[in-house]
Amino acid sequence: MSDADELDEAIALANSGRIRQDPPPAPRLKRIRRIQWSADGTEGPDGVDGTEGGDASGSAENPGGARHAAGGAGRGAVPGGAHPPQGAADRDGVPGRAGPAPSGHSGNAPADGTRQPTGTGTGTGTAESTGTAEGTGTAEGTGQDPHGRGRPRQHPQKRSEDGAEAQAPAATWSEAVALASSAVTALPRETVPLTHALGRTLAAPLRALTDLPPFDTSAMDGWAVSGPGPWEPARAADGTERPGLLAGARAEPPQLADGEAVRIATGARVPSGTSAVLRREAAEHTGARVRTATPPQPGTDIRPRGQECRKGDELLPTGTAVTPAVLGLAAAAGYDDLATVPRPRAEVLVLGDELLHRGLPRDGRIRDALGPMVEPWLTALGAEVTVTRLLGDDAEALHEALAGSTADVLVTTGSTAAGPLDHLRPTLLRLEAQLLVHGVRVRPGHPMLLAVLAPGDRQRAGGQPRHRYLVGLPGNPLAALSGLVTLAAPLLRALAGRTAPAPREATLGAEVSGHPHDTRLVPVRCEGSGLRARIRPLRYAGPAMLRGVASCDALAVVPPGGGAPGTDVPVLDLPW
């Protein structure tokens, strides 16, 4: 277990109130054969470390490139010294010359706030990149600009004599959210019938095409009356009582004279001369008179023309999600079609041969928890998920899926590490993808990544070629959800042209342990209301656990160091 894993487990245990049993002493390993993996995932020259202890090329959430915890869906560790993320073009076009580190990151601080992995070498030296690689010889640079926006290298990063690669600092949580939001523009607008607009986003303001209501209407069943009363029922030319007024009648009703009344239904057009509508239950029709014990005030139960809006008024702004209520308003305002931004199309790729998709865990294999969960989560975030594919650990199948996809966004589960079966990063390098985010200082979920892929061979009908985007989720379930709310949610919101929700804060009702350097996303339950409203952290909030988030109301964004009771922290609402 790595130092970071020890810390994460201690934090989860502290919040749950349980006590961890002391582990048995670790065996003393005299000699360890180290395998160096090249950028394409093949085995390179290997060396033998004669020191005692284990290989330090693991990570906080997946030590030593290990497989997932039970219930996970793929590998997702922070790359160790043997295989750092491939970056974008150099700041000034000179290979080996790195750009400045993102704001808030120290040049020599480890990417995840933990002990820096040592890679495969044991020598010492300096790193001319954005940070210092501890005990790894000389690294000639990461090739990163401040946000990783340049073009990716088409070959592995330069290595030192002992094979170690330079490591760029990970983005902070807020930087990662901002990068995902600003990396894309909205998809091209499409005009569709109202019946096809649900779930899309308004590409233009919704302006009223008519007054609402378009004429004076009755709000109740009863009598349209003129004057203070009592009233005589209005009569036709032949002396019979005039028929009542119904909703939808095409002919304009005759004017009411003072002292007259006529029956009227809800929604019917009110005749001119009407002073009020007398509700049926308040009226007494005896003989030739209509009376009431409580005469209505002028205007009672009449919906005047333009009460809700006038023609040309802006009803809803651009960027509003089209809900059933929006469809109803648009229809009432006179629309048959709407100018919309389509829902981003997404594909889910579930990676990992260790996953079972039916039955109980067995034979060293575990159930896939992310496949059934990621697709509906993306749908709730506004995506149109076209397919979920179960690829296992097949590098060629992954390459074919990424190269041939027509989706706007691809979401992978697991394989964000640098182990022998983690094919995602080598495949992205092979596709000349551009890494925008490669590691985030957040727990759980710090191995997440965001990449830009070249336009696919096939595009939307009539559309211009557009880049595609890949969100790489760690394999641990709660870590994967952290990646969804950190990278997928703002990315999909920007592609759909939706406005970001207003930030919301809530008050902690109990102490929440924090990571020394990284933000924590903690499942919380809302309690109380008004001034007494508080949020309390839930148990079972480890990276591999879903029990806490399955019963939570929101995710609290806890800053490094934690939060004391009474502290206000940002809160992320769940998308349902």
Coordinates of C-alpha atoms in Angstrom, one line a residue:
M1 CA 0.0 0.0 0.0
S2 CA 1.5 3.4 -1.0
D3 CA 1.8 6.4 1.3
A4 CA -1.1 8.1 -0.5
D5 CA -3.3 5.0 -0.1
E6 CA -2.4 4.9 3.6
L7 CA -3.5 8.6 3.9
D8 CA -6.8 8.1 1.9
E9 CA -7.7 5.1 3.9
A10 CA -6.9 6.9 7.2
I11 CA -9.2 9.8 6.1
A12 CA -12.0 7.5 5.2
L13 CA -11.7 5.6 8.5
A14 CA -11.6 8.9 10.5
N15 CA -14.8 10.0 8.9
S16 CA -16.5 6.6 9.5
G17 CA -15.5 6.5 13.1
R18 CA -14.0 3.0 12.8
I19 CA -10.5 1.9 13.8
R20 CA -8.2 0.2 11.3
Q21 CA -6.5 -2.9 12.5
D22 CA -2.7 -2.9 12.3
P23 CA -1.6 -4.7 9.1
P24 CA 0.8 -7.6 9.4
P25 CA 4.5 -6.8 8.8
A26 CA 5.4 -6.6 5.1
P27 CA 7.9 -9.2 3.9
R28 CA 11.4 -8.1 3.2
L29 CA 12.1 -8.3 -0.5
K30 CA 15.8 -8.7 -1.3
R31 CA 15.8 -8.3 -5.0
I32 CA 13.1 -7.0 -7.3
R33 CA 13.0 -7.2 -11.1
R34 CA 11.8 -3.9 -12.5
I35 CA 10.0 -3.8 -15.8
Q36 CA 10.2 -0.6 -17.8
W37 CA 7.2 0.0 -20.0
S38 CA 7.6 2.1 -23.1
A39 CA 5.0 4.6 -24.4
D40 CA 3.2 1.9 -26.5
G41 CA 2.8 -0.4 -23.5
T42 CA 5.5 -2.9 -24.5
E43 CA 8.2 -4.2 -22.2
G44 CA 11.4 -2.4 -22.5
P45 CA 14.9 -3.0 -21.0
D46 CA 14.6 -4.2 -17.4
G47 CA 16.8 -3.7 -14.5
V48 CA 17.3 -5.2 -11.1
D49 CA 17.0 -3.1 -8.0
G50 CA 19.2 -4.4 -5.3
T51 CA 17.7 -2.3 -2.5
E52 CA 15.2 -3.6 0.0
G53 CA 11.5 -2.7 -0.4
G54 CA 9.1 -2.5 -3.2
D55 CA 9.0 -0.7 -6.5
A56 CA 7.9 2.9 -6.1
S57 CA 6.3 3.3 -9.5
G58 CA 2.8 2.9 -8.1
S59 CA 0.3 5.6 -7.3
A60 CA -2.0 6.9 -4.7
E61 CA -5.1 5.1 -5.9
N62 CA -3.5 2.2 -7.6
P63 CA -0.2 1.3 -6.1
G64 CA 2.3 -0.3 -8.3
G65 CA 0.0 -0.3 -11.2
A66 CA -2.3 -2.8 -9.5
R67 CA -5.7 -3.8 -10.6
H68 CA -8.9 -2.2 -9.2
A69 CA -10.4 -2.6 -5.8
A70 CA -13.4 -4.8 -5.6
G71 CA -16.4 -3.2 -7.3
G72 CA -14.2 -1.1 -9.6
A73 CA -14.3 -1.0 -13.4
G74 CA -10.8 -0.4 -14.7
R75 CA -7.4 0.8 -13.8
G76 CA -6.8 4.4 -12.9
A77 CA -3.6 5.2 -11.1
V78 CA -1.5 8.3 -11.4
P79 CA 1.4 7.3 -13.7
G80 CA 4.6 6.6 -11.9
G81 CA 8.1 7.5 -12.9
A82 CA 8.0 4.8 -15.6
H83 CA 5.3 6.3 -17.8
P84 CA 4.2 10.0 -17.3
P85 CA 1.5 11.6 -19.4
Q86 CA 2.3 12.7 -22.9
G87 CA 2.0 16.4 -23.2
A88 CA 1.4 19.1 -25.8
A89 CA 3.9 21.1 -27.8
D90 CA 6.6 23.1 -26.1
R91 CA 6.0 26.6 -25.1
D92 CA 8.5 28.1 -27.6
G93 CA 8.7 25.2 -30.0
V94 CA 12.0 23.9 -28.7
P95 CA 11.9 20.3 -27.6
G96 CA 12.7 19.8 -24.0
R97 CA 11.8 23.3 -22.9
A98 CA 8.7 23.3 -20.7
G99 CA 6.3 26.1 -20.2
P100 CA 5.5 27.6 -16.8
A101 CA 3.6 25.5 -14.3
P102 CA -0.1 26.2 -13.7
S103 CA -0.8 28.8 -11.1
G104 CA -0.8 27.5 -7.6
H105 CA 1.7 24.7 -8.3
S106 CA 5.2 24.8 -7.0
G107 CA 7.8 23.9 -9.5
N108 CA 9.3 21.1 -7.4
A109 CA 6.1 19.8 -5.8
P110 CA 4.9 16.3 -6.6
A111 CA 1.8 16.2 -8.8
D112 CA -0.5 14.7 -6.2
G113 CA 1.0 16.0 -3.0
T114 CA 2.5 12.7 -2.1
R115 CA 6.0 11.2 -2.3
Q116 CA 7.2 11.3 -5.9
P117 CA 7.7 7.9 -7.5
T118 CA 11.3 7.0 -8.4
G119 CA 10.7 5.4 -11.7
T120 CA 13.2 2.8 -12.7
G121 CA 16.6 4.3 -11.8
T122 CA 18.4 4.9 -8.6
G123 CA 20.7 7.7 -9.6
T124 CA 20.4 11.4 -8.8
G125 CA 20.3 14.5 -10.9
T126 CA 18.3 17.6 -11.8
A127 CA 15.2 17.9 -13.9
E128 CA 15.0 20.9 -16.4
S129 CA 11.3 20.7 -16.6
T130 CA 8.5 22.1 -14.4
G131 CA 9.5 20.0 -11.4
T132 CA 12.2 18.0 -9.9
A133 CA 12.1 14.2 -10.3
E134 CA 13.4 12.7 -7.1
G135 CA 16.2 10.3 -7.7
T136 CA 15.6 9.8 -11.4
G137 CA 18.7 11.2 -13.2
T138 CA 18.3 14.0 -15.7
A139 CA 14.9 14.6 -17.4
E140 CA 15.1 17.0 -20.3
G141 CA 11.6 18.5 -20.0
T142 CA 7.9 17.7 -20.1
G143 CA 7.0 19.6 -23.2
Q144 CA 4.0 21.1 -21.5
D145 CA 2.5 24.6 -21.9
P146 CA 0.7 26.0 -18.9
H147 CA -2.5 24.1 -19.6
G148 CA -1.4 21.3 -21.9
R149 CA -3.2 22.9 -24.9
G150 CA -0.4 22.5 -27.5
R151 CA -0.2 19.6 -30.0
P152 CA 0.9 16.3 -28.5
R153 CA 4.2 14.8 -29.2
Q154 CA 4.3 12.0 -31.9
H155 CA 6.9 10.1 -30.0
P156 CA 7.6 9.3 -26.3
Q157 CA 9.0 12.1 -24.1
K158 CA 12.7 12.2 -23.8
R159 CA 14.2 10.1 -21.1
S160 CA 17.2 10.3 -18.9
E161 CA 20.0 7.8 -19.1
D162 CA 18.2 5.5 -16.6
G163 CA 14.9 5.7 -18.5
A164 CA 12.9 8.1 -16.3
E165 CA 10.5 10.6 -17.8
A166 CA 9.7 14.1 -16.6
Q167 CA 6.5 14.6 -14.7
A168 CA 4.3 17.7 -15.0
P169 CA 2.3 18.9 -12.0
A170 CA -1.3 18.0 -11.9
A171 CA -4.0 20.7 -12.2
T172 CA -5.9 21.8 -9.1
W173 CA -9.6 20.9 -9.0
S174 CA -10.8 24.3 -9.9
E175 CA -8.3 24.6 -12.7
A176 CA -9.4 21.3 -14.1
V177 CA -13.1 22.4 -14.1
A178 CA -12.2 25.6 -15.8
L179 CA -10.1 23.8 -18.5
A180 CA -13.0 21.4 -19.2
S181 CA -15.4 24.3 -19.5
S182 CA -13.3 26.4 -21.8
A183 CA -11.9 23.7 -24.0
V184 CA -14.9 23.5 -26.3
T185 CA -17.6 25.7 -27.9
A186 CA -21.2 24.8 -28.3
L187 CA -22.2 22.3 -31.1
P188 CA -23.8 23.9 -34.2
R189 CA -27.4 24.9 -33.8
E190 CA -30.2 22.9 -35.3
T191 CA -33.9 23.8 -35.8
V192 CA -36.1 20.9 -34.8
P193 CA -39.9 20.3 -34.2
L194 CA -41.1 20.6 -30.7
T195 CA -41.5 16.9 -30.5
H196 CA -37.7 16.4 -31.0
A197 CA -36.5 19.3 -28.8
L198 CA -36.7 17.7 -25.4
G199 CA -33.3 17.6 -23.6
R200 CA -31.7 20.0 -26.0
T201 CA -30.7 23.6 -25.3
L202 CA -32.2 26.8 -26.6
A203 CA -29.8 28.3 -29.2
A204 CA -31.7 31.6 -29.2
P205 CA -33.9 33.5 -26.8
L206 CA -37.4 32.3 -26.6
R207 CA -39.5 35.4 -27.5
A208 CA -43.3 35.4 -27.4
L209 CA -44.9 35.3 -30.8
T210 CA -48.3 36.5 -29.4
D211 CA -49.8 38.0 -26.3
L212 CA -50.4 35.4 -23.5
P213 CA -53.3 35.0 -23.1
P214 CA -54.2 36.2 -26.6
F215 CA -57.6 37.6 -25.4
D216 CA -59.5 38.1 -22.1
T217 CA -60.5 34.7 -20.8
S218 CA -62.5 33.3 -17.9
A219 CA -60.5 31.7 -15.1
M220 CA -63.5 29.9 -13.7
D221 CA -66.8 28.2 -14.6
G222 CA -69.7 30.5 -13.8
W223 CA -71.4 33.7 -15.1
A224 CA -69.9 36.6 -17.0
V225 CA -71.6 39.6 -15.4
S226 CA -71.9 43.3 -16.1
G227 CA -72.4 45.7 -13.3
P228 CA -73.0 45.2 -9.6
G229 CA -76.1 42.9 -9.9
P230 CA -78.5 41.4 -9.5
W231 CA -78.4 40.4 -13.2
E232 CA -80.8 39.1 -15.8
P233 CA -79.7 36.3 -18.1
A234 CA -78.8 37.8 -21.5
R235 CA -81.3 36.8 -24.2
A236 CA -81.2 36.2 -27.9
A237 CA -83.3 38.1 -30.4
D238 CA -86.1 35.5 -30.2
G239 CA -86.3 36.1 -26.4
T240 CA -84.7 32.8 -25.3
E241 CA -81.7 32.7 -22.9
R242 CA -78.5 33.2 -24.7
P243 CA -76.3 30.0 -24.9
G244 CA -73.4 29.7 -22.6
L245 CA -69.8 30.6 -23.7
L246 CA -67.4 27.7 -24.2
A247 CA -63.6 27.5 -24.6
G248 CA -62.6 27.3 -28.2
A249 CA -65.7 29.0 -29.7
R250 CA -64.6 30.8 -32.9
A251 CA -67.2 33.5 -33.0
E252 CA -66.7 36.6 -30.9
P253 CA -69.4 36.7 -28.2
P254 CA -72.0 39.5 -28.2
Q255 CA -71.4 42.4 -25.9
L256 CA -73.0 42.3 -22.4
A257 CA -75.2 45.2 -21.4
D258 CA -75.2 46.6 -17.9
G259 CA -77.2 44.3 -15.6
E260 CA -76.9 41.2 -17.9
A261 CA -75.2 37.9 -17.2
V262 CA -74.3 34.9 -19.4
R263 CA -73.0 31.5 -18.5
I264 CA -69.3 31.0 -19.2
A265 CA -66.8 28.1 -19.0
T266 CA -63.1 28.2 -17.9
G267 CA -60.9 29.4 -20.8
A268 CA -63.8 30.9 -22.8
R269 CA -63.4 34.3 -24.3
V270 CA -65.0 37.0 -22.1
P271 CA -67.5 39.2 -23.9
S272 CA -66.9 42.9 -24.0
G273 CA -68.7 44.8 -21.3
T274 CA -68.0 42.1 -18.7
S275 CA -67.0 43.5 -15.3
A276 CA -66.3 40.2 -13.5
V277 CA -66.8 36.4 -13.6
L278 CA -69.2 35.2 -10.8
R279 CA -68.2 31.6 -9.8
R280 CA -70.9 29.0 -10.3
E281 CA -70.9 28.0 -6.6
A282 CA -71.4 31.6 -5.5
A283 CA -74.4 32.3 -7.9
E284 CA -78.1 31.8 -7.2
H285 CA -80.2 31.5 -10.3
T286 CA -83.8 31.9 -9.2
G287 CA -86.5 32.8 -11.7
A288 CA -85.4 35.6 -14.0
R289 CA -82.5 36.8 -11.8
V290 CA -78.9 35.8 -11.0
R291 CA -78.0 36.8 -7.4
T292 CA -75.0 36.4 -5.0
A293 CA -74.4 37.1 -1.4
T294 CA -70.9 38.4 -2.1
P295 CA -70.8 40.5 -5.3
P296 CA -67.4 40.1 -7.1
Q297 CA -65.0 43.0 -7.5
P298 CA -64.3 44.3 -11.0
G299 CA -61.9 42.0 -12.8
T300 CA -62.5 39.0 -10.5
D301 CA -61.6 35.7 -12.2
I302 CA -60.8 37.3 -15.6
R303 CA -57.4 36.7 -17.2
P304 CA -56.7 39.8 -19.1
R305 CA -55.0 39.7 -22.5
G306 CA -51.2 39.9 -22.2
Q307 CA -51.3 39.1 -18.4
E308 CA -48.3 36.7 -18.8
C309 CA -46.5 38.3 -21.6
R310 CA -46.8 40.6 -24.6
K311 CA -45.7 39.8 -28.1
G312 CA -41.9 40.1 -28.4
D313 CA -41.2 39.7 -24.7
E314 CA -38.2 37.4 -23.9
L315 CA -39.6 34.4 -22.1
L316 CA -36.3 32.4 -21.7
P317 CA -32.7 33.2 -22.5
T318 CA -30.2 31.4 -24.7
G319 CA -28.7 28.4 -22.9
T320 CA -31.8 27.2 -21.2
A321 CA -32.3 23.4 -21.1
V322 CA -35.5 22.3 -23.0
T323 CA -37.6 20.6 -20.4
P324 CA -41.3 19.5 -20.7
A325 CA -42.3 22.9 -19.1
V326 CA -40.2 24.8 -21.7
L327 CA -41.9 22.8 -24.5
G328 CA -45.3 23.8 -23.1
L329 CA -44.4 27.4 -22.9
A330 CA -43.0 27.4 -26.4
A331 CA -46.2 25.9 -27.8
A332 CA -48.3 28.4 -25.9
A333 CA -46.2 31.2 -27.3
G334 CA -46.8 30.1 -30.8
Y335 CA -43.8 27.9 -31.8
D336 CA -43.9 24.8 -33.9
D337 CA -40.1 24.5 -34.1
L338 CA -37.2 25.6 -31.9
A339 CA -33.6 26.6 -32.7
T340 CA -31.6 24.4 -30.4
V341 CA -28.1 23.1 -29.6
P342 CA -28.2 19.3 -29.9
R343 CA -27.3 17.0 -27.0
P344 CA -23.7 15.9 -27.2
R345 CA -23.4 12.3 -28.4
A346 CA -21.3 10.2 -26.1
E347 CA -19.9 6.6 -26.1
V348 CA -18.8 4.7 -23.0
L349 CA -15.9 2.3 -23.2
V350 CA -15.5 -0.1 -20.3
L351 CA -12.0 -1.4 -20.0
G352 CA -10.6 -4.3 -18.0
D353 CA -10.4 -8.1 -18.4
E354 CA -11.0 -8.5 -14.7
L355 CA -14.6 -7.4 -14.9
L356 CA -17.7 -9.5 -14.8
H357 CA -21.0 -8.2 -16.2
R358 CA -23.3 -10.8 -14.6
G359 CA -23.4 -12.8 -11.4
L360 CA -21.3 -12.7 -8.3
P361 CA -17.6 -12.0 -8.2
R362 CA -15.6 -15.1 -8.7
D363 CA -12.2 -16.5 -9.8
G364 CA -10.4 -13.3 -9.0
R365 CA -12.8 -11.2 -11.1
I366 CA -15.1 -8.4 -9.9
R367 CA -18.4 -7.0 -11.0
D368 CA -18.4 -4.0 -13.3
A369 CA -19.9 -1.2 -11.3
L370 CA -19.2 1.6 -13.7
G371 CA -20.8 0.3 -16.9
P372 CA -24.4 0.3 -15.5
M373 CA -23.8 3.7 -13.8
V374 CA -21.8 5.9 -16.2
E375 CA -24.3 5.8 -19.0
P376 CA -27.4 7.1 -17.0
W377 CA -25.1 9.6 -15.2
L378 CA -24.0 11.0 -18.6
T379 CA -27.7 11.1 -19.7
A380 CA -28.6 13.1 -16.6
L381 CA -25.8 15.5 -17.5
G382 CA -27.4 16.2 -20.9
A383 CA -25.6 13.7 -23.2
E384 CA -27.2 11.3 -25.7
V385 CA -25.3 8.1 -25.0
T386 CA -25.3 6.0 -28.2
V387 CA -23.6 2.9 -26.9
T388 CA -21.7 1.3 -24.0
R389 CA -19.0 -1.0 -25.2
L390 CA -17.2 -3.7 -23.1
L391 CA -13.7 -3.8 -24.5
G392 CA -11.7 -5.5 -21.8
D393 CA -7.9 -5.0 -22.1
D394 CA -7.6 -5.2 -25.9
A395 CA -5.3 -2.5 -27.2
E396 CA -6.4 -2.9 -30.8
A397 CA -10.0 -2.9 -30.0
L398 CA -9.5 0.4 -28.0
H399 CA -7.6 2.0 -30.9
E400 CA -10.4 1.0 -33.3
A401 CA -13.1 2.3 -31.0
L402 CA -11.4 5.7 -30.5
A403 CA -10.4 6.1 -34.2
G404 CA -13.7 5.1 -35.6
S405 CA -16.1 6.8 -33.2
T406 CA -18.4 9.5 -34.4
A407 CA -19.4 10.6 -30.8
D408 CA -18.6 14.1 -29.6
V409 CA -17.4 12.7 -26.3
L410 CA -15.9 9.3 -25.4
V411 CA -15.7 8.3 -21.8
T412 CA -13.5 5.4 -20.7
T413 CA -13.4 3.7 -17.4
G414 CA -10.1 2.6 -16.0
S415 CA -6.7 2.2 -17.8
T416 CA -5.5 5.8 -17.0
A417 CA -2.4 4.4 -15.3
A418 CA 0.9 3.1 -16.9
G419 CA 0.7 -0.6 -16.1
P420 CA 1.3 -3.4 -18.6
L421 CA -2.5 -3.6 -19.5
D422 CA -3.2 0.1 -19.3
H423 CA -3.5 0.8 -23.0
L424 CA -5.3 4.2 -22.9
R425 CA -2.3 6.6 -22.9
P426 CA -0.3 4.7 -25.5
T427 CA -3.4 4.6 -27.7
L428 CA -3.9 8.4 -27.3
L429 CA -0.3 8.9 -28.3
R430 CA -0.7 6.7 -31.3
L431 CA -3.8 8.8 -32.3
E432 CA -1.8 12.0 -31.9
A433 CA -4.3 13.1 -29.2
Q434 CA -3.7 16.3 -27.2
L435 CA -3.8 16.0 -23.4
L436 CA -5.5 18.9 -21.8
V437 CA -5.7 17.5 -18.3
H438 CA -3.5 14.7 -17.1
G439 CA -4.1 14.3 -13.4
V440 CA -6.0 16.5 -11.0
R441 CA -5.2 17.3 -7.4
V442 CA -8.5 15.9 -6.1
R443 CA -9.3 12.9 -3.9
P444 CA -10.7 10.5 -4.9
G445 CA -10.0 10.5 -8.7
H446 CA -6.7 12.2 -9.2
P447 CA -5.6 10.0 -12.2
M448 CA -8.5 11.4 -14.4
L449 CA -7.6 12.9 -17.8
L450 CA -9.1 14.9 -20.6
A451 CA -7.8 14.7 -24.2
V452 CA -8.7 16.1 -27.6
L453 CA -9.0 13.7 -30.5
A454 CA -8.8 14.6 -34.2
P455 CA -12.2 14.8 -36.0
G456 CA -13.6 11.5 -37.0
D457 CA -14.1 10.2 -40.5
R458 CA -17.8 10.7 -40.2
Q459 CA -19.4 13.8 -38.8
R460 CA -23.0 15.0 -38.1
A461 CA -25.1 15.4 -41.3
G462 CA -24.2 18.7 -42.9
G463 CA -21.8 19.6 -40.0
Q464 CA -18.2 20.8 -40.2
P465 CA -15.4 18.7 -38.9
R466 CA -15.1 19.0 -35.2
H467 CA -12.6 17.7 -32.7
R468 CA -13.8 14.9 -30.4
Y469 CA -13.0 14.7 -26.7
L470 CA -12.1 11.9 -24.4
V471 CA -12.7 11.8 -20.6
G472 CA -10.6 9.1 -18.9
L473 CA -12.1 8.0 -15.6
P474 CA -10.2 6.1 -13.0
G475 CA -11.3 2.6 -12.3
N476 CA -12.4 3.0 -8.7
P477 CA -16.1 3.8 -8.6
L478 CA -16.2 6.9 -6.4
A479 CA -13.0 8.1 -8.1
A480 CA -14.8 7.7 -11.5
L481 CA -17.7 9.8 -10.3
S482 CA -15.3 12.4 -9.2
G483 CA -14.1 12.5 -12.8
L484 CA -17.6 12.8 -14.1
V485 CA -18.4 15.9 -12.0
T486 CA -14.9 17.4 -12.5
L487 CA -14.4 16.9 -16.2
A488 CA -17.4 15.4 -18.0
A489 CA -20.1 17.7 -16.5
P490 CA -18.5 21.0 -17.5
L491 CA -17.4 19.6 -20.9
L492 CA -20.9 18.4 -21.7
R493 CA -22.4 21.6 -20.5
A494 CA -20.2 23.7 -22.7
L495 CA -20.8 21.4 -25.8
A496 CA -24.6 21.7 -25.2
G497 CA -24.4 25.5 -24.9
R498 CA -25.8 25.6 -21.4
T499 CA -25.1 28.2 -18.8
A500 CA -23.2 27.0 -15.7
P501 CA -25.3 26.8 -12.5
A502 CA -24.8 29.5 -9.9
P503 CA -22.2 28.4 -7.3
R504 CA -23.8 27.1 -4.1
E505 CA -22.3 26.8 -0.6
A506 CA -23.5 24.9 2.5
T507 CA -22.4 24.8 6.1
L508 CA -20.6 21.8 7.5
G509 CA -22.4 20.3 10.5
A510 CA -19.4 18.1 11.4
E511 CA -15.7 18.1 10.9
V512 CA -14.4 16.7 7.6
S513 CA -10.9 15.4 7.4
G514 CA -8.9 16.7 4.5
H515 CA -6.0 15.8 2.3
P516 CA -2.8 17.8 3.0
H517 CA -2.5 19.1 -0.5
D518 CA -5.6 18.1 -2.6
T519 CA -9.3 18.9 -2.7
R520 CA -11.7 16.2 -1.5
L521 CA -15.1 15.5 -2.9
V522 CA -17.2 14.1 -0.1
P523 CA -20.7 12.6 -0.2
V524 CA -22.9 14.6 2.2
R525 CA -26.5 14.5 3.5
C526 CA -28.5 17.7 4.0
E527 CA -30.1 18.2 7.4
G528 CA -32.3 20.9 8.8
S529 CA -33.6 24.0 7.1
G530 CA -33.2 27.7 7.1
L531 CA -30.5 28.9 9.5
R532 CA -30.2 25.4 10.9
A533 CA -29.4 23.8 7.6
R534 CA -26.2 21.8 7.7
I535 CA -24.5 19.1 5.6
R536 CA -22.9 16.1 7.2
P537 CA -20.4 13.7 5.6
L538 CA -21.4 10.2 5.0
R539 CA -19.5 7.0 5.8
Y540 CA -18.1 4.7 3.1
A541 CA -16.5 7.5 1.1
G542 CA -13.4 5.6 0.0
P543 CA -12.3 5.6 -3.7
A544 CA -13.7 2.1 -4.3
M545 CA -17.0 2.7 -2.4
L546 CA -20.4 3.6 -3.7
R547 CA -22.5 3.1 -0.6
G548 CA -22.0 6.7 0.6
V549 CA -22.7 8.4 -2.8
A550 CA -25.8 6.1 -3.4
S551 CA -27.5 7.7 -0.4
C552 CA -26.1 11.3 -0.5
D553 CA -27.8 14.5 -1.4
A554 CA -24.7 16.3 -2.8
L555 CA -20.9 16.3 -3.0
A556 CA -19.1 18.8 -0.7
V557 CA -15.9 20.3 -2.2
V558 CA -13.6 20.2 0.8
P559 CA -10.4 22.3 0.5
P560 CA -6.9 20.9 1.4
G561 CA -6.6 20.5 5.1
G562 CA -10.3 19.7 5.7
G563 CA -13.1 21.8 7.2
A564 CA -14.3 22.5 10.7
P565 CA -18.0 22.5 11.8
G566 CA -19.6 25.8 10.8
T567 CA -17.4 26.2 7.7
D568 CA -19.1 27.1 4.4
V569 CA -17.9 24.9 1.5
P570 CA -19.0 24.7 -2.1
V571 CA -21.5 22.0 -2.9
L572 CA -22.1 20.1 -6.1
D573 CA -25.7 19.0 -6.6
L574 CA -26.4 15.7 -8.2
P575 CA -27.8 15.9 -11.8
W576 CA -31.2 14.5 -10.8

